[in-house]
Tab-separated table of C-alpha atoms in Angstrom:
chain	number	residue	atom	x	y	z
I	17	MET	CA	101.470	53.177	126.165
I	18	ILE	CA	104.909	54.789	126.093
I	19	PRO	CA	104.629	58.578	125.979
I	20	SER	CA	106.181	60.293	122.986
I	21	VAL	CA	109.588	61.849	123.644
I	22	LYS	CA	109.361	64.097	120.622
I	23	ARG	CA	108.441	67.726	121.039
I	24	PRO	CA	105.088	68.690	119.537
I	25	HIS	CA	105.296	69.260	115.812
I	26	THR	CA	104.241	72.861	115.155
I	27	PRO	CA	103.600	74.474	111.774
I	28	GLU	CA	102.468	78.065	111.336
I	29	LEU	CA	100.095	78.811	108.482
I	30	ILE	CA	100.213	82.432	107.293
I	31	LYS	CA	97.875	84.116	104.811
I	32	PRO	CA	98.148	87.853	105.376
I	33	THR	CA	94.827	89.639	105.311
I	34	GLY	CA	93.789	92.231	102.733
I	35	ILE	CA	96.354	91.355	100.067
I	36	GLY	CA	94.086	89.525	97.648
I	37	ALA	CA	95.223	85.978	98.401
I	38	ALA	CA	93.511	83.637	95.942
I	39	MET	CA	93.021	81.188	98.807
I	40	GLY	CA	92.280	82.763	102.169
I	41	GLY	CA	91.500	86.200	100.779
I	42	PHE	CA	87.746	85.788	101.054
I	43	ALA	CA	85.315	84.468	103.659
I	44	GLY	CA	86.979	81.735	105.692
I	45	ASP	CA	88.102	80.049	102.496
I	46	ALA	CA	91.435	78.947	103.963
I	47	LEU	CA	89.693	76.923	106.639
I	48	PRO	CA	89.783	73.663	104.625
I	49	ILE	CA	93.566	74.051	104.395
I	50	ALA	CA	93.847	74.640	108.132
I	51	ARG	CA	91.635	71.641	108.878
I	52	THR	CA	93.731	69.395	106.673
I	53	LEU	CA	97.007	70.687	108.044
I	54	ALA	CA	95.814	70.333	111.638
I	55	SER	CA	95.147	66.658	111.001
I	56	VAL	CA	98.787	65.891	110.160
I	57	THR	CA	100.427	67.886	112.929
I	58	ASP	CA	100.404	68.131	116.710
I	59	ARG	CA	99.471	71.789	116.906
I	60	LEU	CA	98.787	74.422	114.277
I	61	ILE	CA	99.356	78.122	114.797
I	62	THR	CA	97.388	80.388	112.523
I	63	HIS	CA	95.345	83.571	112.611
I	64	PRO	CA	91.753	84.825	112.371
I	65	ASN	CA	91.969	85.523	108.643
I	66	VAL	CA	92.433	81.782	108.128
I	67	LEU	CA	89.918	80.513	110.669
I	68	ASN	CA	87.054	83.035	110.466
I	69	GLY	CA	84.181	82.159	108.147
I	70	ALA	CA	81.535	84.649	109.345
I	71	GLN	CA	78.870	82.346	110.821
I	72	LEU	CA	80.974	79.290	109.938
I	73	TYR	CA	83.986	78.015	111.823
I	74	TRP	CA	85.431	74.651	112.759
I	75	PRO	CA	86.606	73.925	116.273
I	76	MET	CA	90.020	72.239	116.303
I	77	GLU	CA	91.582	71.212	119.590
I	78	ASN	CA	95.086	71.649	118.234
I	79	ALA	CA	94.690	74.934	116.334
I	80	TYR	CA	95.739	78.204	117.956
I	81	TYR	CA	93.902	81.395	116.952
I	82	VAL	CA	96.500	84.162	117.122
I	83	GLU	CA	95.752	87.708	116.001
I	84	GLY	CA	98.164	89.114	113.435
I	85	TYR	CA	99.957	91.684	115.596
I	86	GLY	CA	100.476	89.049	118.272
I	87	LEU	CA	101.626	86.615	115.608
I	88	ASP	CA	104.299	89.066	114.461
I	89	LYS	CA	105.517	89.577	118.044
I	90	PHE	CA	105.457	85.834	118.676
I	91	ALA	CA	107.424	85.132	115.518
I	92	ALA	CA	110.008	87.750	116.490
I	93	GLY	CA	110.506	85.978	119.825
I	94	ARG	CA	109.206	88.928	121.856
I	95	TRP	CA	105.914	87.411	122.958
I	96	GLN	CA	105.122	83.803	123.794
I	97	LEU	CA	101.801	81.985	123.519
I	98	ASP	CA	100.096	80.671	126.627
I	99	PRO	CA	97.391	78.115	125.745
I	100	VAL	CA	94.167	78.362	127.770
I	101	HIS	CA	91.064	76.285	128.410
I	102	GLN	CA	88.784	79.278	127.876
I	103	ASN	CA	88.681	83.053	127.787
I	104	SER	CA	85.927	85.320	128.998
I	105	ILE	CA	85.115	87.646	126.126
I	106	GLY	CA	84.043	91.261	126.113
I	107	LEU	CA	82.267	92.902	123.185
I	108	VAL	CA	83.043	96.413	122.046
I	109	ILE	CA	80.273	97.818	119.852
I	110	ASP	CA	80.904	100.936	117.817
I	111	GLN	CA	78.492	103.750	118.708
I	112	ALA	CA	77.884	104.137	114.963
I	113	VAL	CA	76.188	100.712	114.790
I	114	GLU	CA	72.448	101.265	114.381
I	115	GLU	CA	70.116	99.922	117.064
I	116	ASP	CA	68.753	97.052	114.939
I	117	LEU	CA	72.219	95.973	113.942
I	118	ARG	CA	73.440	96.242	117.531
I	119	TRP	CA	70.643	93.911	118.665
I	120	ARG	CA	71.534	91.454	115.919
I	121	HIS	CA	75.092	91.306	117.257
I	122	LEU	CA	73.991	90.986	120.857
I	123	GLN	CA	71.692	88.143	119.831
I	124	ALA	CA	74.577	86.465	117.999
I	125	ALA	CA	76.573	86.718	121.235
I	126	ASP	CA	73.650	85.332	123.239
I	127	ALA	CA	73.350	82.491	120.736
I	128	ALA	CA	77.030	81.669	121.236
I	129	ARG	CA	76.479	81.660	124.998
I	130	ALA	CA	73.388	79.463	124.826
I	131	THR	CA	74.408	77.004	122.103
I	132	LEU	CA	78.197	76.839	122.442
I	133	GLY	CA	78.480	77.704	126.116
I	134	LEU	CA	80.925	80.521	125.461
I	135	ASP	CA	81.684	83.001	128.223
I	136	VAL	CA	80.722	86.309	126.650
I	137	SER	CA	80.540	88.248	129.860
I	138	ALA	CA	80.106	91.937	129.066
I	139	HIS	CA	79.588	94.438	126.304
I	140	ILE	CA	80.139	98.153	125.947
I	141	VAL	CA	79.220	100.781	123.356
I	142	THR	CA	82.047	103.168	122.483
I	143	ASP	CA	81.685	106.753	123.730
I	144	MET	CA	82.127	108.082	120.176
I	145	PRO	CA	81.590	106.657	116.684
I	146	LEU	CA	84.819	104.933	115.636
I	147	GLY	CA	84.668	106.451	112.163
I	148	VAL	CA	86.061	103.634	110.041
I	149	THR	CA	87.229	104.585	106.557
I	150	LEU	CA	88.442	102.101	103.960
I	151	LYS	CA	91.472	102.730	101.770
I	152	THR	CA	93.704	100.944	99.313
I	153	THR	CA	97.466	101.240	99.102
I	154	GLU	CA	99.498	101.673	95.927
I	155	SER	CA	100.253	97.941	95.945
I	156	GLY	CA	96.547	97.087	96.040
I	157	ALA	CA	96.395	96.003	99.684
I	158	SER	CA	93.480	97.250	101.747
I	159	TRP	CA	93.881	99.305	104.892
I	160	GLY	CA	91.839	101.826	106.807
I	161	THR	CA	91.720	104.474	109.461
I	162	LEU	CA	89.699	105.229	112.572
I	163	THR	CA	88.614	108.780	113.287
I	164	ASN	CA	88.444	108.007	117.000
I	165	PRO	CA	90.880	105.226	117.949
I	166	GLY	CA	90.979	106.563	121.516
I	167	SER	CA	87.299	105.720	121.912
I	168	LEU	CA	88.032	102.108	120.975
I	169	LEU	CA	90.850	101.873	123.510
I	170	ARG	CA	88.775	103.465	126.285
I	171	ALA	CA	86.033	100.896	125.706
I	172	VAL	CA	88.495	98.012	125.775
I	173	GLU	CA	90.028	99.343	128.974
I	174	ARG	CA	86.627	99.336	130.701
I	175	LEU	CA	86.073	95.716	129.709
I	176	TYR	CA	89.605	94.697	130.644
I	177	VAL	CA	89.725	96.487	133.996
I	178	ASP	CA	86.113	96.495	135.204
I	179	ALA	CA	84.746	93.289	133.664
I	180	LYS	CA	88.135	91.512	133.721
I	181	VAL	CA	87.614	89.919	130.334
I	182	LYS	CA	90.515	88.050	128.736
I	183	ALA	CA	89.667	88.595	125.068
I	184	ILE	CA	87.998	91.317	123.037
I	185	ALA	CA	85.631	91.123	120.079
I	186	VAL	CA	85.197	94.460	118.318
I	187	ILE	CA	82.131	95.217	116.206
I	188	ALA	CA	82.736	98.352	114.163
I	189	ARG	CA	80.328	99.918	111.697
I	190	PHE	CA	81.943	99.657	108.295
I	191	PRO	CA	80.874	101.784	105.338
I	192	ASP	CA	78.187	100.181	103.180
I	193	ASP	CA	79.506	99.841	99.675
I	194	GLU	CA	76.792	98.112	97.714
I	195	SER	CA	77.736	99.220	94.241
I	196	SER	CA	81.506	99.408	94.091
I	197	ASP	CA	83.521	97.409	91.572
I	198	ALA	CA	85.727	96.150	94.405
I	199	LEU	CA	82.772	94.671	96.278
I	200	GLU	CA	81.382	93.145	93.105
I	201	ALA	CA	84.757	91.522	92.370
I	202	TYR	CA	85.044	90.274	95.958
I	203	ARG	CA	81.594	88.670	95.855
I	204	GLN	CA	82.664	86.985	92.613
I	205	GLY	CA	85.764	85.564	94.298
I	206	ASN	CA	88.263	88.026	92.799
I	207	GLY	CA	90.321	90.969	93.965
I	208	VAL	CA	91.084	92.214	97.445
I	209	ASP	CA	88.845	92.170	100.524
I	210	SER	CA	88.396	95.908	100.981
I	211	LEU	CA	87.357	95.517	104.636
I	212	ALA	CA	90.205	93.300	105.764
I	213	GLY	CA	92.973	95.869	106.080
I	214	ALA	CA	90.896	98.146	108.306
I	215	GLU	CA	89.852	95.158	110.406
I	216	ALA	CA	93.520	94.365	110.956
I	217	VAL	CA	94.216	97.963	112.020
I	218	ILE	CA	91.458	97.711	114.652
I	219	SER	CA	92.540	94.407	116.143
I	220	HIS	CA	96.251	95.294	115.976
I	221	LEU	CA	95.584	98.474	117.917
I	222	VAL	CA	93.861	96.556	120.709
I	223	VAL	CA	96.433	93.763	120.849
I	224	ARG	CA	99.361	96.192	120.795
I	225	THR	CA	97.874	98.186	123.678
I	226	PHE	CA	96.456	95.470	125.934
I	227	LYS	CA	98.376	92.323	124.883
I	228	ILE	CA	95.255	90.170	124.970
I	229	PRO	CA	93.533	88.302	122.113
I	230	CYS	CA	91.274	90.412	119.919
I	231	ALA	CA	89.405	89.933	116.666
I	232	HIS	CA	87.005	92.039	114.678
I	233	ALA	CA	83.620	91.537	113.049
I	234	PRO	CA	82.398	94.296	110.729
I	235	ALA	CA	78.807	95.490	111.116
I	236	LEU	CA	77.180	95.967	107.733
I	237	LEU	CA	73.689	96.034	106.324
I	238	PRO	CA	72.803	92.828	104.440
I	239	LEU	CA	73.596	92.991	100.729
I	240	PRO	CA	70.961	92.435	98.041
I	241	LEU	CA	70.784	88.834	96.879
I	242	ASP	CA	73.253	87.944	94.125
I	243	PRO	CA	72.855	84.389	92.767
I	244	GLN	CA	76.363	84.612	91.269
I	245	VAL	CA	78.229	84.941	94.573
I	246	SER	CA	81.387	82.832	94.625
I	247	PRO	CA	81.522	79.914	97.065
I	248	ARG	CA	84.695	81.528	98.468
I	249	SER	CA	82.690	84.602	99.499
I	250	ALA	CA	79.406	82.900	100.348
I	251	ALA	CA	79.994	82.581	104.101
I	252	GLU	CA	79.437	86.315	104.437
I	253	GLU	CA	76.058	86.170	102.694
I	254	ILE	CA	74.227	83.905	105.098
I	255	GLY	CA	73.391	85.954	108.135
I	256	TYR	CA	73.165	89.272	109.904
I	257	THR	CA	76.598	89.247	111.537
I	258	PHE	CA	80.119	87.883	111.121
I	259	LEU	CA	80.506	87.541	114.879
I	260	SER	CA	80.046	83.805	115.523
I	261	CYS	CA	83.444	82.720	114.213
I	262	VAL	CA	85.175	85.513	116.120
I	263	LEU	CA	83.637	84.435	119.427
I	264	ALA	CA	84.444	80.779	118.786
I	265	GLY	CA	88.057	81.642	117.971
I	266	LEU	CA	88.581	84.044	120.859
I	267	SER	CA	87.045	81.660	123.377
I	268	ARG	CA	90.176	79.518	123.251
I	269	ALA	CA	92.773	81.869	121.796
I	270	PRO	CA	96.113	81.621	123.603
I	271	GLN	CA	97.072	84.506	125.831
I	272	PHE	CA	100.248	86.472	125.187
I	273	ILE	CA	103.252	86.623	127.489
I	274	ASP	CA	105.531	89.571	126.808
I	275	THR	CA	109.132	88.499	127.337
I	276	SER	CA	110.690	91.353	125.405
I	277	THR	CA	112.077	93.249	128.377
I	278	ASN	CA	115.857	93.438	128.611
I	279	MET	CA	115.650	93.362	132.405
I	280	ALA	CA	116.045	89.721	133.422
I	281	ALA	CA	114.414	90.359	136.801
I	282	GLN	CA	111.269	91.659	135.099
I	283	ARG	CA	111.015	88.827	132.601
I	284	PRO	CA	108.030	86.601	133.444
I	285	THR	CA	108.519	82.931	134.130
I	286	LEU	CA	107.112	80.912	131.269
I	287	PRO	CA	104.605	78.177	132.067
I	288	PRO	CA	105.695	74.730	130.797
I	289	THR	CA	102.909	74.812	128.226
I	290	ALA	CA	104.078	78.084	126.664
I	291	ILE	CA	104.803	78.034	122.941
I	292	THR	CA	107.756	80.020	121.641
I	293	ALA	CA	108.921	80.931	118.157
I	294	SER	CA	111.691	78.355	118.397
I	295	ASP	CA	108.992	75.664	118.664
I	296	VAL	CA	107.778	76.406	115.124
I	297	ASP	CA	108.978	73.684	112.759
I	298	THR	CA	107.407	74.896	109.544
I	299	VAL	CA	106.071	78.146	108.152
I	300	ILE	CA	103.744	78.050	105.127
I	301	VAL	CA	103.293	81.249	103.120
I	302	PRO	CA	101.916	82.272	99.701
I	303	ALA	CA	104.921	82.410	97.376
I	304	THR	CA	104.620	86.156	96.737
I	305	ALA	CA	103.956	87.221	100.340
I	306	PHE	CA	107.376	86.778	101.946
I	307	GLY	CA	107.605	90.470	102.863
I	308	GLY	CA	105.611	90.169	106.095
I	309	SER	CA	107.077	90.472	109.566
I	310	ALA	CA	106.186	86.986	110.840
I	311	VAL	CA	107.613	85.049	107.911
I	312	MET	CA	110.753	87.198	107.836
I	313	SER	CA	111.336	86.236	111.478
I	314	LEU	CA	110.470	82.559	111.260
I	315	ALA	CA	112.339	81.995	108.000
I	316	GLN	CA	115.578	82.077	110.012
I	317	SER	CA	114.528	79.599	112.685
I	318	ALA	CA	111.971	77.169	111.238
I	319	ALA	CA	113.305	73.914	109.806
I	320	GLN	CA	110.935	74.123	106.846
I	321	VAL	CA	109.848	77.230	104.961
I	322	ILE	CA	107.227	76.428	102.331
I	323	ALA	CA	106.226	78.788	99.517
I	324	VAL	CA	102.891	77.928	97.897
I	325	GLY	CA	102.774	79.065	94.292
I	326	GLU	CA	99.117	78.807	93.372
I	327	ASN	CA	98.016	81.047	96.215
I	328	THR	CA	98.654	84.251	94.298
I	329	THR	CA	98.474	87.653	96.027
I	330	ALA	CA	98.764	91.364	95.216
I	331	MET	CA	102.253	91.336	96.746
I	332	ALA	CA	105.445	90.634	94.789
I	333	VAL	CA	108.047	89.477	97.305
I	334	THR	CA	109.386	85.960	96.924
I	335	ALA	CA	111.620	83.954	99.231
I	336	LYS	CA	114.461	84.335	96.744
I	337	ASP	CA	114.117	88.131	96.809
I	338	LEU	CA	115.012	88.075	100.501
I	339	GLY	CA	117.602	85.310	100.333
I	340	ILE	CA	115.302	82.876	102.142
I	341	ARG	CA	115.739	79.180	101.421
I	342	ALA	CA	112.250	77.856	100.843
I	343	ILE	CA	110.658	74.708	99.494
I	344	ALA	CA	108.742	75.879	96.422
I	345	LEU	CA	105.523	73.922	95.973
I	346	ASN	CA	102.572	74.689	93.787
I	347	THR	CA	99.675	73.601	95.988
I	348	TYR	CA	98.638	73.234	99.615
I	349	LEU	CA	98.090	69.542	98.908
I	350	GLU	CA	101.824	69.261	98.274
I	351	ALA	CA	102.583	71.411	101.307
I	352	VAL	CA	100.570	69.116	103.561
I	353	GLY	CA	102.556	66.187	102.156
I	354	ALA	CA	105.890	67.917	102.771
I	355	ILE	CA	104.875	68.706	106.342
I	356	ALA	CA	103.662	65.167	107.016
I	357	ALA	CA	106.934	63.835	105.601
I	358	TYR	CA	108.980	66.121	107.868
I	359	LYS	CA	106.982	65.028	110.907
I	360	ALA	CA	107.597	61.402	109.932
I	361	GLY	CA	111.329	62.060	109.672
I	362	VAL	CA	111.353	61.719	105.890
I	363	ALA	CA	113.140	64.204	103.619
I	364	HIS	CA	110.474	65.423	101.221
I	365	THR	CA	112.949	65.058	98.331
I	366	ALA	CA	112.881	61.293	98.880
I	367	LEU	CA	109.269	61.301	97.658
I	368	ARG	CA	110.216	62.421	94.140
I	369	PRO	CA	111.280	60.152	91.253
I	370	LYS	CA	114.733	61.724	90.904
I	371	ILE	CA	117.016	62.225	93.864
I	372	SER	CA	119.911	64.641	93.452
I	373	PRO	CA	123.469	63.525	94.218
I	374	ILE	CA	124.611	64.232	97.745
I	375	ALA	CA	126.222	67.664	98.009
I	376	HIS	CA	130.029	67.841	98.050
I	377	LEU	CA	131.325	70.811	100.030
H	20	MET	CA	95.963	109.416	118.114
H	21	GLN	CA	95.871	109.057	114.343
H	22	THR	CA	96.419	106.150	111.974
H	23	LYS	CA	98.554	106.926	108.930
H	24	LEU	CA	99.836	105.052	105.912
H	25	ILE	CA	103.477	105.621	105.077
H	26	THR	CA	105.867	104.155	102.528
H	27	LEU	CA	109.609	103.590	102.808
H	28	GLU	CA	112.458	102.371	100.646
H	29	VAL	CA	114.860	100.248	102.675
H	30	SER	CA	118.155	98.816	101.485
H	31	LEU	CA	118.466	95.040	101.418
H	32	GLN	CA	122.233	95.384	101.818
H	33	ALA	CA	124.030	95.378	105.141
H	34	ASP	CA	126.006	98.471	106.152
H	35	GLU	CA	129.559	98.020	107.350
H	36	ASP	CA	128.315	97.784	110.940
H	37	GLN	CA	125.614	95.235	110.029
H	38	LEU	CA	127.840	92.656	108.313
H	39	ARG	CA	127.337	90.145	111.123
H	40	GLU	CA	123.639	90.197	110.190
H	41	ALA	CA	124.274	89.442	106.529
H	42	ILE	CA	123.585	86.129	104.805
H	43	PRO	CA	126.941	84.269	104.853
H	44	GLY	CA	128.967	84.958	101.731
H	45	THR	CA	126.839	87.953	100.726
H	46	LYS	CA	126.150	91.520	101.798
H	47	MET	CA	122.410	90.903	101.883
H	48	LEU	CA	120.744	91.272	105.280
H	49	ARG	CA	119.185	88.130	106.744
H	50	SER	CA	115.409	88.425	106.695
H	51	ASP	CA	115.134	88.715	110.479
H	52	ALA	CA	117.742	91.468	110.547
H	53	LEU	CA	115.952	93.240	107.697
H	54	ARG	CA	112.733	93.030	109.717
H	55	SER	CA	114.440	94.695	112.690
H	56	HIS	CA	115.959	97.310	110.400
H	57	ILE	CA	112.530	98.142	108.902
H	58	GLU	CA	110.914	98.354	112.345
H	59	ALA	CA	113.631	100.745	113.493
H	60	LYS	CA	113.088	102.947	110.424
H	61	LEU	CA	109.330	102.971	110.964
H	62	THR	CA	109.604	104.293	114.496
H	63	ALA	CA	110.757	107.613	113.038
H	64	HIS	CA	107.252	107.965	111.602
H	65	GLY	CA	105.170	106.670	114.522
H	66	SER	CA	104.344	103.406	116.276
H	67	PRO	CA	104.024	100.626	113.692
H	68	LEU	CA	100.765	98.683	113.635
H	69	ARG	CA	101.150	96.727	110.426
H	70	TRP	CA	103.666	96.694	107.598
H	71	ALA	CA	104.866	94.608	104.689
H	72	ILE	CA	107.415	94.739	101.928
H	73	THR	CA	105.253	94.904	98.831
H	74	HIS	CA	107.952	94.598	96.162
H	75	ILE	CA	111.685	94.627	95.646
H	76	ASN	CA	113.680	96.877	93.358
H	77	PRO	CA	116.305	94.447	92.045
H	78	VAL	CA	118.438	97.185	90.490
H	79	ASN	CA	118.778	99.324	93.604
H	80	GLN	CA	118.486	96.305	95.919
H	81	THR	CA	115.832	98.050	97.970
H	82	ALA	CA	112.586	96.923	99.527
H	83	HIS	CA	109.425	99.008	99.152
H	84	VAL	CA	107.557	98.994	102.466
H	85	GLU	CA	103.968	100.007	103.102
H	86	ALA	CA	103.099	100.540	106.765
H	87	VAL	CA	100.271	101.707	108.951
H	88	VAL	CA	101.537	103.618	111.984
H	89	THR	CA	99.866	105.502	114.779
H	90	THR	CA	100.916	108.980	115.810
H	91	LEU	CA	99.862	111.100	118.752
H	92	VAL	CA	98.887	114.035	116.514
């Protein structure tokens, strides 16, 4: 067999967390899109919000699980991705997590070790409660604060330095919110995930500080049964923890290589397998979510920028607003077709009944 | 260290010294240059963790940015 001389085809699928995306704004409900997209490409770069489905996940050899802060740095060309065979994972457990709930999470980690063979090598309880609070911005996006972010970073440092782990799963106690309208809407498959913004703050803080993969699983008491829960939210109703998908994703998440230094002598040598922003052929974004850092970077370098109309969000920034030339499509089904056509060397416009006259400059 | 939410209004238009970063034939900043411009503005308020333009004011040609930053106090 003659080896392919083409470089690996690489799309990046972005669905920012905590902005009420109709698809991908709930519990792992963008995973079917990622699975489909991964089947028509060589390698797919995406992030935990797309791939995490609480206890559900889907291992894909060619999908790269990249935390959002790292994704922004990667897209800006400051960090590169270094694919790995496996990462040893350390667990940080918020001191505020009750004993029963802590044991549930440790048992979920043990289950991942015993059934999936994952290397979850150490855990640590923070020296103070993290103090997570949930908030909503004027635009409707969720975010949050930590009362004691230093406690989180001290715990990660112990795992990173003493246990030499290569990835971090954080389990923070989130406020129980059984009766709020926002939670009710979320369970019905509407509105904004009120936890997601604070989760992003936690993982971004770790990734910014230590430059290693990190993802977060909120610790919550189980909710009372609601027979009307939407299928999009159902993955978070089926167990005691949301940790399984995080461990599966982190176990093979690419490491980060920081190449942002201006000093050439200090710049690390990239391994031949490293993935850089210039390798990204296509970026796929909800049509109203073009105001994020990663898409604003990649829109200038990717050959294809695809705006998906039916994935509505709480944001209101289109490609046109920022002068970005994008292929406007209504559905992810169409997006997958446009990406497959590009990979095949076919202009997607050739698949429509009317073909415009060739441009005359 | 504290986490804070801040908001900013940032011009979409290139200044005289940013014209090389404008979309050809316009005064509008390229999206990657606008990203750098926003990040630079945010550092006056702390170390950015997460930000996004949430909407555009088409009259003023400004971007409304919501950001979470960390500060030492």
